[in-house]
Coordinates of C-alpha atoms in Angstrom, one line a residue:
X16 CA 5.1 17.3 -14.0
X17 CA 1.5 18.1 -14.5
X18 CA 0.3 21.5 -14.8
X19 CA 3.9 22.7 -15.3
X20 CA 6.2 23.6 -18.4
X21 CA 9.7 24.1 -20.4
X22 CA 10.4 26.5 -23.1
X23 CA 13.7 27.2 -25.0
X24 CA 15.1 25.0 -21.7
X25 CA 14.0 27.2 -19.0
X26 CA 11.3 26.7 -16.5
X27 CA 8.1 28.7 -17.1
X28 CA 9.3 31.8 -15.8
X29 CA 9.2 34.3 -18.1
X30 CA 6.4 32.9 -20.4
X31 CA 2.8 34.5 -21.2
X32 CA -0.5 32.6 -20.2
X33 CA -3.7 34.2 -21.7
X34 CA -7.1 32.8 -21.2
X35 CA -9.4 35.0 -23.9
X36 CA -6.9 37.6 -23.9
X37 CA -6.8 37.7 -19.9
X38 CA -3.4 37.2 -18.4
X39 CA -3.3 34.3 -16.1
X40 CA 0.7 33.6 -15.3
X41 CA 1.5 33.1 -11.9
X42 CA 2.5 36.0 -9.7
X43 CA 4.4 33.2 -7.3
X44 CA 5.8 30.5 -9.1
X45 CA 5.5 31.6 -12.6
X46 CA 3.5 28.7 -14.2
X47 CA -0.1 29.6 -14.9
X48 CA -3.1 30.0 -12.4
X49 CA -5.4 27.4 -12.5
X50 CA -8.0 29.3 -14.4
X51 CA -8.8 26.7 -17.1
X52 CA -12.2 27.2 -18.5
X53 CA -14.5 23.1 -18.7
X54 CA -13.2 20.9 -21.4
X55 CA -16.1 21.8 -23.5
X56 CA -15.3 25.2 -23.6
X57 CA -11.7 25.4 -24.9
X58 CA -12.1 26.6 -28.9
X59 CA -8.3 26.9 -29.8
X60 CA -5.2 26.6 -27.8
X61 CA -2.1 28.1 -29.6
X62 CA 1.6 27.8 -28.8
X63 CA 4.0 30.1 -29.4
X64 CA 7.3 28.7 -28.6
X65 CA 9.7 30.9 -31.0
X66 CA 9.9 33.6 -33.9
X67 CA 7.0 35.2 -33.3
X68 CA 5.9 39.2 -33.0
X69 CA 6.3 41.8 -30.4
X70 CA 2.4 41.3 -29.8
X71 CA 3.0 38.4 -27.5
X72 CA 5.3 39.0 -24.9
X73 CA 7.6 36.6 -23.0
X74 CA 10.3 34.0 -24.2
X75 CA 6.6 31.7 -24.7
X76 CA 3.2 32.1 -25.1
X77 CA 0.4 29.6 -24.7
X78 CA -3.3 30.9 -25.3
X79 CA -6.7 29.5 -24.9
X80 CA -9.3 30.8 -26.4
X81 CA -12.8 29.8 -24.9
X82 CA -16.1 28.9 -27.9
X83 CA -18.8 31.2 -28.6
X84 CA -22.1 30.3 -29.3
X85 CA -23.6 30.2 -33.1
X86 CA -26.7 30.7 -35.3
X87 CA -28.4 27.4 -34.1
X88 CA -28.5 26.0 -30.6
X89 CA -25.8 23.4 -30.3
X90 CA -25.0 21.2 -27.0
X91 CA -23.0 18.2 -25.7
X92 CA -22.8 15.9 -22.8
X93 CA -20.0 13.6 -21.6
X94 CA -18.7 11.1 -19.1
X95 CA -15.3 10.0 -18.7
X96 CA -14.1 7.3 -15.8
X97 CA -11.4 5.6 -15.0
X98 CA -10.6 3.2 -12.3
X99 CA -8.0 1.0 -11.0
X100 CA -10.0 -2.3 -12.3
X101 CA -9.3 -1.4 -15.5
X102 CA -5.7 0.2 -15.4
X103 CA -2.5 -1.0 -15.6
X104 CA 0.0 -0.8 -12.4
X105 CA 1.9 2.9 -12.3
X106 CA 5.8 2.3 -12.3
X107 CA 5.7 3.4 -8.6
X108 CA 3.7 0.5 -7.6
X109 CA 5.3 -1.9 -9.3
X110 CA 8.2 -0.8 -7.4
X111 CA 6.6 -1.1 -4.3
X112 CA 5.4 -4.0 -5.5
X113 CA 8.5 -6.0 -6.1
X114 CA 10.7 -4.7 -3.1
X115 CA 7.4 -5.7 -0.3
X116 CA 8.0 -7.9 2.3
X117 CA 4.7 -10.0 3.6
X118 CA 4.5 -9.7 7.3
X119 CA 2.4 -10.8 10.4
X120 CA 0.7 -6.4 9.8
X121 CA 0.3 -7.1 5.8
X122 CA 0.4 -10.5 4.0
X123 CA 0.3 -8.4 0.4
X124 CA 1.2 -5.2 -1.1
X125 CA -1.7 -2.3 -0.7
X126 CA -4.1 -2.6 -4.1
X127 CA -3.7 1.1 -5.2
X128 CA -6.9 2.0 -5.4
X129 CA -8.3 4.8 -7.6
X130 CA -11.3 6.1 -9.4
X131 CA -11.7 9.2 -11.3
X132 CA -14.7 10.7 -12.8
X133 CA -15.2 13.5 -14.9
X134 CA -18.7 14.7 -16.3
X135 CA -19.8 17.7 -18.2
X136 CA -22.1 19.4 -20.7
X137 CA -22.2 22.6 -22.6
X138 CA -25.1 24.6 -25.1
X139 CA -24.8 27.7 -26.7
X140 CA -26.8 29.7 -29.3
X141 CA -28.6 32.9 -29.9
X142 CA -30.3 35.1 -27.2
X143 CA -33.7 34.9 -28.3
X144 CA -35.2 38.6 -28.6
X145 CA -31.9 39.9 -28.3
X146 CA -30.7 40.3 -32.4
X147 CA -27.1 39.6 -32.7
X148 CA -26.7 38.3 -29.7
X149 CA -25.2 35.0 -28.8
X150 CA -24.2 32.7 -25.6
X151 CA -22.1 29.6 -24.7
X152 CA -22.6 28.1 -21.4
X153 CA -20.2 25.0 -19.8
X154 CA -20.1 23.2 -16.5
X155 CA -17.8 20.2 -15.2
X156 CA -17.4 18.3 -12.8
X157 CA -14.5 15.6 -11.8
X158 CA -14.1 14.2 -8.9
X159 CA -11.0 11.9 -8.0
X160 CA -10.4 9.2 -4.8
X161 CA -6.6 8.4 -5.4
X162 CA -4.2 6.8 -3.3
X163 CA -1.3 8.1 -1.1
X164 CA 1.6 5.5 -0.9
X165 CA 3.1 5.8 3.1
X166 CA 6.7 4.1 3.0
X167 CA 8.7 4.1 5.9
X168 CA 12.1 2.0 7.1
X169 CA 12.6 4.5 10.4
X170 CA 9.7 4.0 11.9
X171 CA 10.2 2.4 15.9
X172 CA 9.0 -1.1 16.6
X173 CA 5.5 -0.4 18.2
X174 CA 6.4 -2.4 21.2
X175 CA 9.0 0.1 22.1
X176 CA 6.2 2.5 21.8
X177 CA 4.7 1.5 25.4
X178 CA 9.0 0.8 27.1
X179 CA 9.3 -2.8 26.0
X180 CA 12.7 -3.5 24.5
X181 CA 12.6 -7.1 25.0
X182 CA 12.7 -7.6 20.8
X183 CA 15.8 -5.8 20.4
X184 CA 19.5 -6.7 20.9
X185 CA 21.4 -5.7 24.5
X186 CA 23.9 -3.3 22.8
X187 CA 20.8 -0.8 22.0
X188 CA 18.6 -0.9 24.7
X189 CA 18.2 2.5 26.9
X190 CA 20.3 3.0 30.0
X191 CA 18.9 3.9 33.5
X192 CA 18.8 7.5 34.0
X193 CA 20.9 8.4 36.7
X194 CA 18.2 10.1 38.5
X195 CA 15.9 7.3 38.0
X196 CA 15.5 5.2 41.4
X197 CA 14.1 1.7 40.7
X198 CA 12.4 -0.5 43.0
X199 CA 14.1 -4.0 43.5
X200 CA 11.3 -5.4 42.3
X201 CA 12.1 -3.3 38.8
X202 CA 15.9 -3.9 39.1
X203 CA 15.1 -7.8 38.7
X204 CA 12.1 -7.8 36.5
X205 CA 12.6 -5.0 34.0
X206 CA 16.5 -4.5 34.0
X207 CA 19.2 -7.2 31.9
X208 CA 20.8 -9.1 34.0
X209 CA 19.1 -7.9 37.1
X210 CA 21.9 -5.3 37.3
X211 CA 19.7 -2.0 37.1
X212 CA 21.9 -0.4 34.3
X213 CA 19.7 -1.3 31.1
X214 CA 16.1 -1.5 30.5
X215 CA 14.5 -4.3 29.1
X216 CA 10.8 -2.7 29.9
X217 CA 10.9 1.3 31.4
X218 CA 8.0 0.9 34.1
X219 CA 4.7 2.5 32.7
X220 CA 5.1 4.6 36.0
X221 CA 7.7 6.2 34.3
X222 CA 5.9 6.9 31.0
X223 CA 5.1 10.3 30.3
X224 CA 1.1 10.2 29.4
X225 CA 1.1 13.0 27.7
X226 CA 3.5 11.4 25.2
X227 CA 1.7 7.9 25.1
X228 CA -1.4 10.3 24.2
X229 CA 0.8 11.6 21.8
X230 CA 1.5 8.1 19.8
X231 CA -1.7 6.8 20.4
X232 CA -3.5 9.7 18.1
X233 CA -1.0 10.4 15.4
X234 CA 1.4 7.5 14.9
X235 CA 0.6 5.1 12.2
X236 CA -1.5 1.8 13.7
X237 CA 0.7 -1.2 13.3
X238 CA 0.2 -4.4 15.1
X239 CA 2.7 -5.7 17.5
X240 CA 3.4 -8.4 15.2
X241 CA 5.3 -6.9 12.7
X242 CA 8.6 -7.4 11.8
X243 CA 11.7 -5.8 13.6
X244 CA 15.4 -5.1 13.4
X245 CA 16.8 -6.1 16.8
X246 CA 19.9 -4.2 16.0
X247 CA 17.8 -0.8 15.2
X248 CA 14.4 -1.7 16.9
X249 CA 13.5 -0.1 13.2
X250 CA 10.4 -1.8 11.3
X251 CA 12.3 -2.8 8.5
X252 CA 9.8 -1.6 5.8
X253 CA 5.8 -0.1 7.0
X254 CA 3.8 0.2 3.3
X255 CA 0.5 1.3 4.2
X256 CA -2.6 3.5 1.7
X257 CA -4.0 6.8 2.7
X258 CA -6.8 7.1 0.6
X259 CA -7.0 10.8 -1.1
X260 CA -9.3 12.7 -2.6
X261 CA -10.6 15.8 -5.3
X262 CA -13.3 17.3 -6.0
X263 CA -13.4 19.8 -8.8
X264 CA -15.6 22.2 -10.4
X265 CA -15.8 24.3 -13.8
X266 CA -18.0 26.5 -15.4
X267 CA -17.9 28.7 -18.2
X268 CA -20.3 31.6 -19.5
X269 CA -19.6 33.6 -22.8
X270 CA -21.5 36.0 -24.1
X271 CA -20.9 37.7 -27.9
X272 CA -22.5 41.2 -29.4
X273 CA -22.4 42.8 -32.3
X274 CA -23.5 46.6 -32.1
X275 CA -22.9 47.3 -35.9
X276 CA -20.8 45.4 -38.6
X277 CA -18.4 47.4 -37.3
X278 CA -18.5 47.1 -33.7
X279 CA -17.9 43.4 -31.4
X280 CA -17.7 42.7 -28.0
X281 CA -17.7 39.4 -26.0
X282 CA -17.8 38.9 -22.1
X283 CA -16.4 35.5 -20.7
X284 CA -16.5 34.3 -17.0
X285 CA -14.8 31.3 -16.1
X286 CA -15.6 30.1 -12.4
X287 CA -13.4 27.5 -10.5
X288 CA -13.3 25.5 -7.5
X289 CA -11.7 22.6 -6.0
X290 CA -10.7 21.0 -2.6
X291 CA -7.8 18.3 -2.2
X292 CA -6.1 16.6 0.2
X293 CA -3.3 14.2 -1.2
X294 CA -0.8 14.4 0.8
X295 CA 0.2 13.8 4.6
X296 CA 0.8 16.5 6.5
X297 CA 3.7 14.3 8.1
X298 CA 5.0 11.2 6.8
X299 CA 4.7 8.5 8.3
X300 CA 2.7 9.9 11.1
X301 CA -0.1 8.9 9.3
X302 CA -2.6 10.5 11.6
X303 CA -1.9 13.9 11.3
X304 CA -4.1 13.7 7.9
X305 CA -3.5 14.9 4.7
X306 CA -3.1 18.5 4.2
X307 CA -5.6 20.1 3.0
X308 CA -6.1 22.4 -0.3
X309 CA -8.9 25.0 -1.4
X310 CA -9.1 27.0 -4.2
X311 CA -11.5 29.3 -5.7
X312 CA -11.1 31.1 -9.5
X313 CA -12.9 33.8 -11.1
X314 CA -11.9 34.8 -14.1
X315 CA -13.2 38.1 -16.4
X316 CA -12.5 38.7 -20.1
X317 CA -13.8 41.8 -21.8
X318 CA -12.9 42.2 -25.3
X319 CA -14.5 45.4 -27.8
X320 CA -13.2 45.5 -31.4
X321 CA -13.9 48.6 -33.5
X322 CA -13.7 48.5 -37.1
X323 CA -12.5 52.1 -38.2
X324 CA -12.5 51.2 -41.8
X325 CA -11.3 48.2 -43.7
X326 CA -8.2 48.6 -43.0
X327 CA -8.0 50.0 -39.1
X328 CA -9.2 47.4 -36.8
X329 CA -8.7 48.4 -33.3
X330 CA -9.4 46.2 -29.9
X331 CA -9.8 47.0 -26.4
X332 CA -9.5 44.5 -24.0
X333 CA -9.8 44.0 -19.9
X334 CA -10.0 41.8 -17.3
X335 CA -9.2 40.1 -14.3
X336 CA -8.3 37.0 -12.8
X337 CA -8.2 35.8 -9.0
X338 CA -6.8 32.5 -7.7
X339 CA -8.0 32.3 -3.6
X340 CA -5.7 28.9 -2.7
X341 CA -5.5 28.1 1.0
X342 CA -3.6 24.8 2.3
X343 CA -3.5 24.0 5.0
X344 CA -3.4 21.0 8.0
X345 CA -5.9 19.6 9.6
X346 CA -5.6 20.9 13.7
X347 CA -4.3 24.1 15.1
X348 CA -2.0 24.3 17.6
X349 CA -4.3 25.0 20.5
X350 CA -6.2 21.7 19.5
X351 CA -2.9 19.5 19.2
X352 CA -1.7 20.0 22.7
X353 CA -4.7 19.5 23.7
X354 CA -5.0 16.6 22.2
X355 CA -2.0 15.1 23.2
X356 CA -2.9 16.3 27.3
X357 CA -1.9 19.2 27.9
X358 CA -5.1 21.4 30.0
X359 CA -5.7 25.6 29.5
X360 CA -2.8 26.6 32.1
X361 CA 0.1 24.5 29.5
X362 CA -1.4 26.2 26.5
X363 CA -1.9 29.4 27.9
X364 CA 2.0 29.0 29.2
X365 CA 3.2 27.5 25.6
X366 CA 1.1 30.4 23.8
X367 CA 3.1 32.8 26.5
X368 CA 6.5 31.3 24.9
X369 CA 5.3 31.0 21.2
X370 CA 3.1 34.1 20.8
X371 CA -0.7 33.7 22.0
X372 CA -1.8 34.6 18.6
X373 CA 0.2 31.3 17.3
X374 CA -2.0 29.4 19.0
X375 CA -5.2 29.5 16.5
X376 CA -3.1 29.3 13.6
X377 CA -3.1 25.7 11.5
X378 CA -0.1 23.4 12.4
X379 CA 1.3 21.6 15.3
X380 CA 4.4 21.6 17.5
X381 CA 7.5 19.9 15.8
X382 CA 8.8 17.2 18.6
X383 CA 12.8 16.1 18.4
X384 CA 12.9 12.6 19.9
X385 CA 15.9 10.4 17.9
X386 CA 17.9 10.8 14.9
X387 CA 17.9 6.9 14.8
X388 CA 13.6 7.2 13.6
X389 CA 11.3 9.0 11.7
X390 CA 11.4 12.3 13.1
X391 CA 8.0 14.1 14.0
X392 CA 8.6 17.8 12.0
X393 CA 6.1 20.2 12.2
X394 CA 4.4 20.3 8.3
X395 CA 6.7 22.7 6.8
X396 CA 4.8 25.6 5.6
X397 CA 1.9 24.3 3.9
X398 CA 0.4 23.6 7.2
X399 CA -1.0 27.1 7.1
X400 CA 0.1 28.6 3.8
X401 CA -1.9 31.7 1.9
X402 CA -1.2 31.4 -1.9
X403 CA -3.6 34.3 -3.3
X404 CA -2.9 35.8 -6.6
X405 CA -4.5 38.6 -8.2
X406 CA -4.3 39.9 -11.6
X407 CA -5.7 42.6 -13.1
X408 CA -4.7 43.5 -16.8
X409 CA -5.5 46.1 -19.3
X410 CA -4.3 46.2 -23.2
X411 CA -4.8 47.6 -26.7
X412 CA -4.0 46.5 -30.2
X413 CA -4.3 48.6 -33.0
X414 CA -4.0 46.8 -36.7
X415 CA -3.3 49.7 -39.6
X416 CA -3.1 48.1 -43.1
X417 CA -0.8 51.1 -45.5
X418 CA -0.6 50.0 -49.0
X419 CA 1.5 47.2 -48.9
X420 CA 2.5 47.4 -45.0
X421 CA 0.7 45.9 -42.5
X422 CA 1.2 48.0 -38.7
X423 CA 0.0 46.5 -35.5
X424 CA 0.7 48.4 -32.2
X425 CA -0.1 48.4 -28.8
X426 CA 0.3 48.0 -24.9
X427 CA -0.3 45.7 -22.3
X428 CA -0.5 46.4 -18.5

């Protein structure tokens, strides 16, 4: 998938990321940080998948190497869109496309929607009044409105939703509780037969409000003319578009030195930061949100090289690199209850059960109603989920040309 790779047939565990000699592999998964420097400001990119030296550790290496700037000022511009107007269908929606149903709720299948735009611009050159001193600067931007297919054969008829079972078949509709007392009024109006043993409608006296509040904020809204199986009260296929979004920022500053013909150092920063939500927190409870995703990068390369003579060339290199990623839902646990009805007193006694400090954390209560429909989990963990990874590295190479040998040592850390 994107942003992940394979080497030698293993996942990317155990491979080397470098971004201008700054390590960038993932301490968590393995696969790289997203510390990419702009478009514009990627020089070389070199992959090392076998057979090559002790210098580059791991069973891979891939390494990017950002541009510096030259004797005359050079810049560049771009734009880059593309949309759903001009695009072919995805495999997915074709799919989608072929097995959907028209119904009373949707006549035809969800136009997936998308735009993405990508802009940027870079310039680079000499320092004026500073001799031998040169600088590359880079900023994009790309910004993305995507669609988030919803697909659902569980989900319960909404008429159920408010105790009417008059659409489904006898054989499934809910018995009378045995500590449920009917009027005789009910028994003949909302039971089959008139025999008080199966409801056709529960009484909304009998309807929890806290639970109708419940469906009424975070179920998906669907019409009560859509389709239903009488034998499952199931709607036999909800297709419905979330619509999802990115936002992305890049920017890249390098600066180059030369103290002497003998002595070079460069300084790169690479900045990133991006927000995203393209994904439900629950499917198909389609108003829970998506979750929610932010990430910051900073990334620092230092690099000196010290020519010793022509033929010992030494360099000393730094850095660090630090990925802040927070996802997250989009309601704590204090605001869903009370969302759903319940006042300070149920909170304060749920917190009392839970942990009082649960209560301000991002996520909601997971609620067990049916195996027979969509069941209502609680996010998993990315409904409150720190992913923060910090690198810090450290290395040294020495080159040592001897006649008609050719030594390189050194040490990362």
């Amino acid at each position: 998938t994107d942003g992940s790779f394979k080497f030698l047939g293993a996942q990317s565990y155990g491979a080397n990321f470098a971004l201008d000699g700054q390590r960038s592999n993932g301490g968590i998964f393995g696969e790289p940080t997203q510390s990419q420097p702009s478009l514009e400001a990627v020089g070389d990119i070199n992959v090392l998948s076998n057979d090559f030296s002790a210098e580059y550790a791991g069973i891979a290496n891939i390494r990017v190497t950002t541009k510096r700037g030259g004797a005359g000022y050079h810049g560049s511009i771009f734009y880059n869109n593309k949309n759903s107007a001009l695009a072919a269908w995805t495999v997915q929606d074709l799919i989608g496309k072929a097995d959907f149903t028209p119904s009373p709720i949707q006549n035809k299948y969800p136009n997936p929607y998308f735009n993405i735009t990508d802009v940027g611009a870079s310039i680079g050159g000499p320092i004026p009044k500073l001799n031998k001193t040169w600088f590359f600067a880079a900023y994009e931007r790309d910004w993305t409105v995507a669609p988030v297919p919803v697909r659902s054969n569980t989900l319960p008829h909404p008429s159920m939703w408010t105790g009417d079972f008059s659409l489904v078949d006898d054989s499934i509709k809910p018995t009378v509780p045995s500590d449920v007392i009917l009027t005789p009024q009910e028994i003949a109006a909302d039971t089959v037969g008139g025999l008080g043993q199966q409801f056709i409608t529960i009484p909304s006296r009998l309807l929890n409000p806290d639970v109708q509040q419940l469906i009424g904020t975070y179920f998906p809204k669907i019409g009560l003319g859509a389709p239903i199986d009488p034998f499952s009260g199931r709607i036999p296929e909800f297709q419905t578009i979330v619509p999802g979004r990115s936002v992305q920022d890049l920017g890249t500053l390098r600066l180059d030195h030369d103290f002497s013909d003998k002595d070079h150092v460069y300084l790169v920063y690479n900045g990133a930061g991006q927000t995203t939500a393209n994904r439900l927190v629950q499917s198909p409870y389609s108003g829970l949100g998506l979750t929610q995703s932010n990430r910051q990068n900073n990334t620092v390369s230092l690099s000196y090289t010290r020519m010793f003579s022509s033929s010992v060339v030494n360099e000393a290199r730094g850095g660090f690199n630090f990925q802040k990623l927070f996802q997250h839902s989009n309601t704590t646990l204090r605001s869903f209850l009370a969302s759903i009805g319940f006042d300070q007193s149920d909170i304060d006694a749920y917190g009392a059960v839970v942990g009082p400090n649960q209560l301000n954390t991002f996520g909601h209560s997971a609620i067990s109603f049916s195996n027979t429909f969509a069941t209502f989990q609680n996010g998993g963990r990315n409904t409150d989920r720190p992913l923060d990874q910090n690198l810090v590295t450290f290395g040294d190479t020495l080159s040592w040309a001897v006649s008609k040998h050719n030594l390189k040592v050194g040490a990362d850390f």
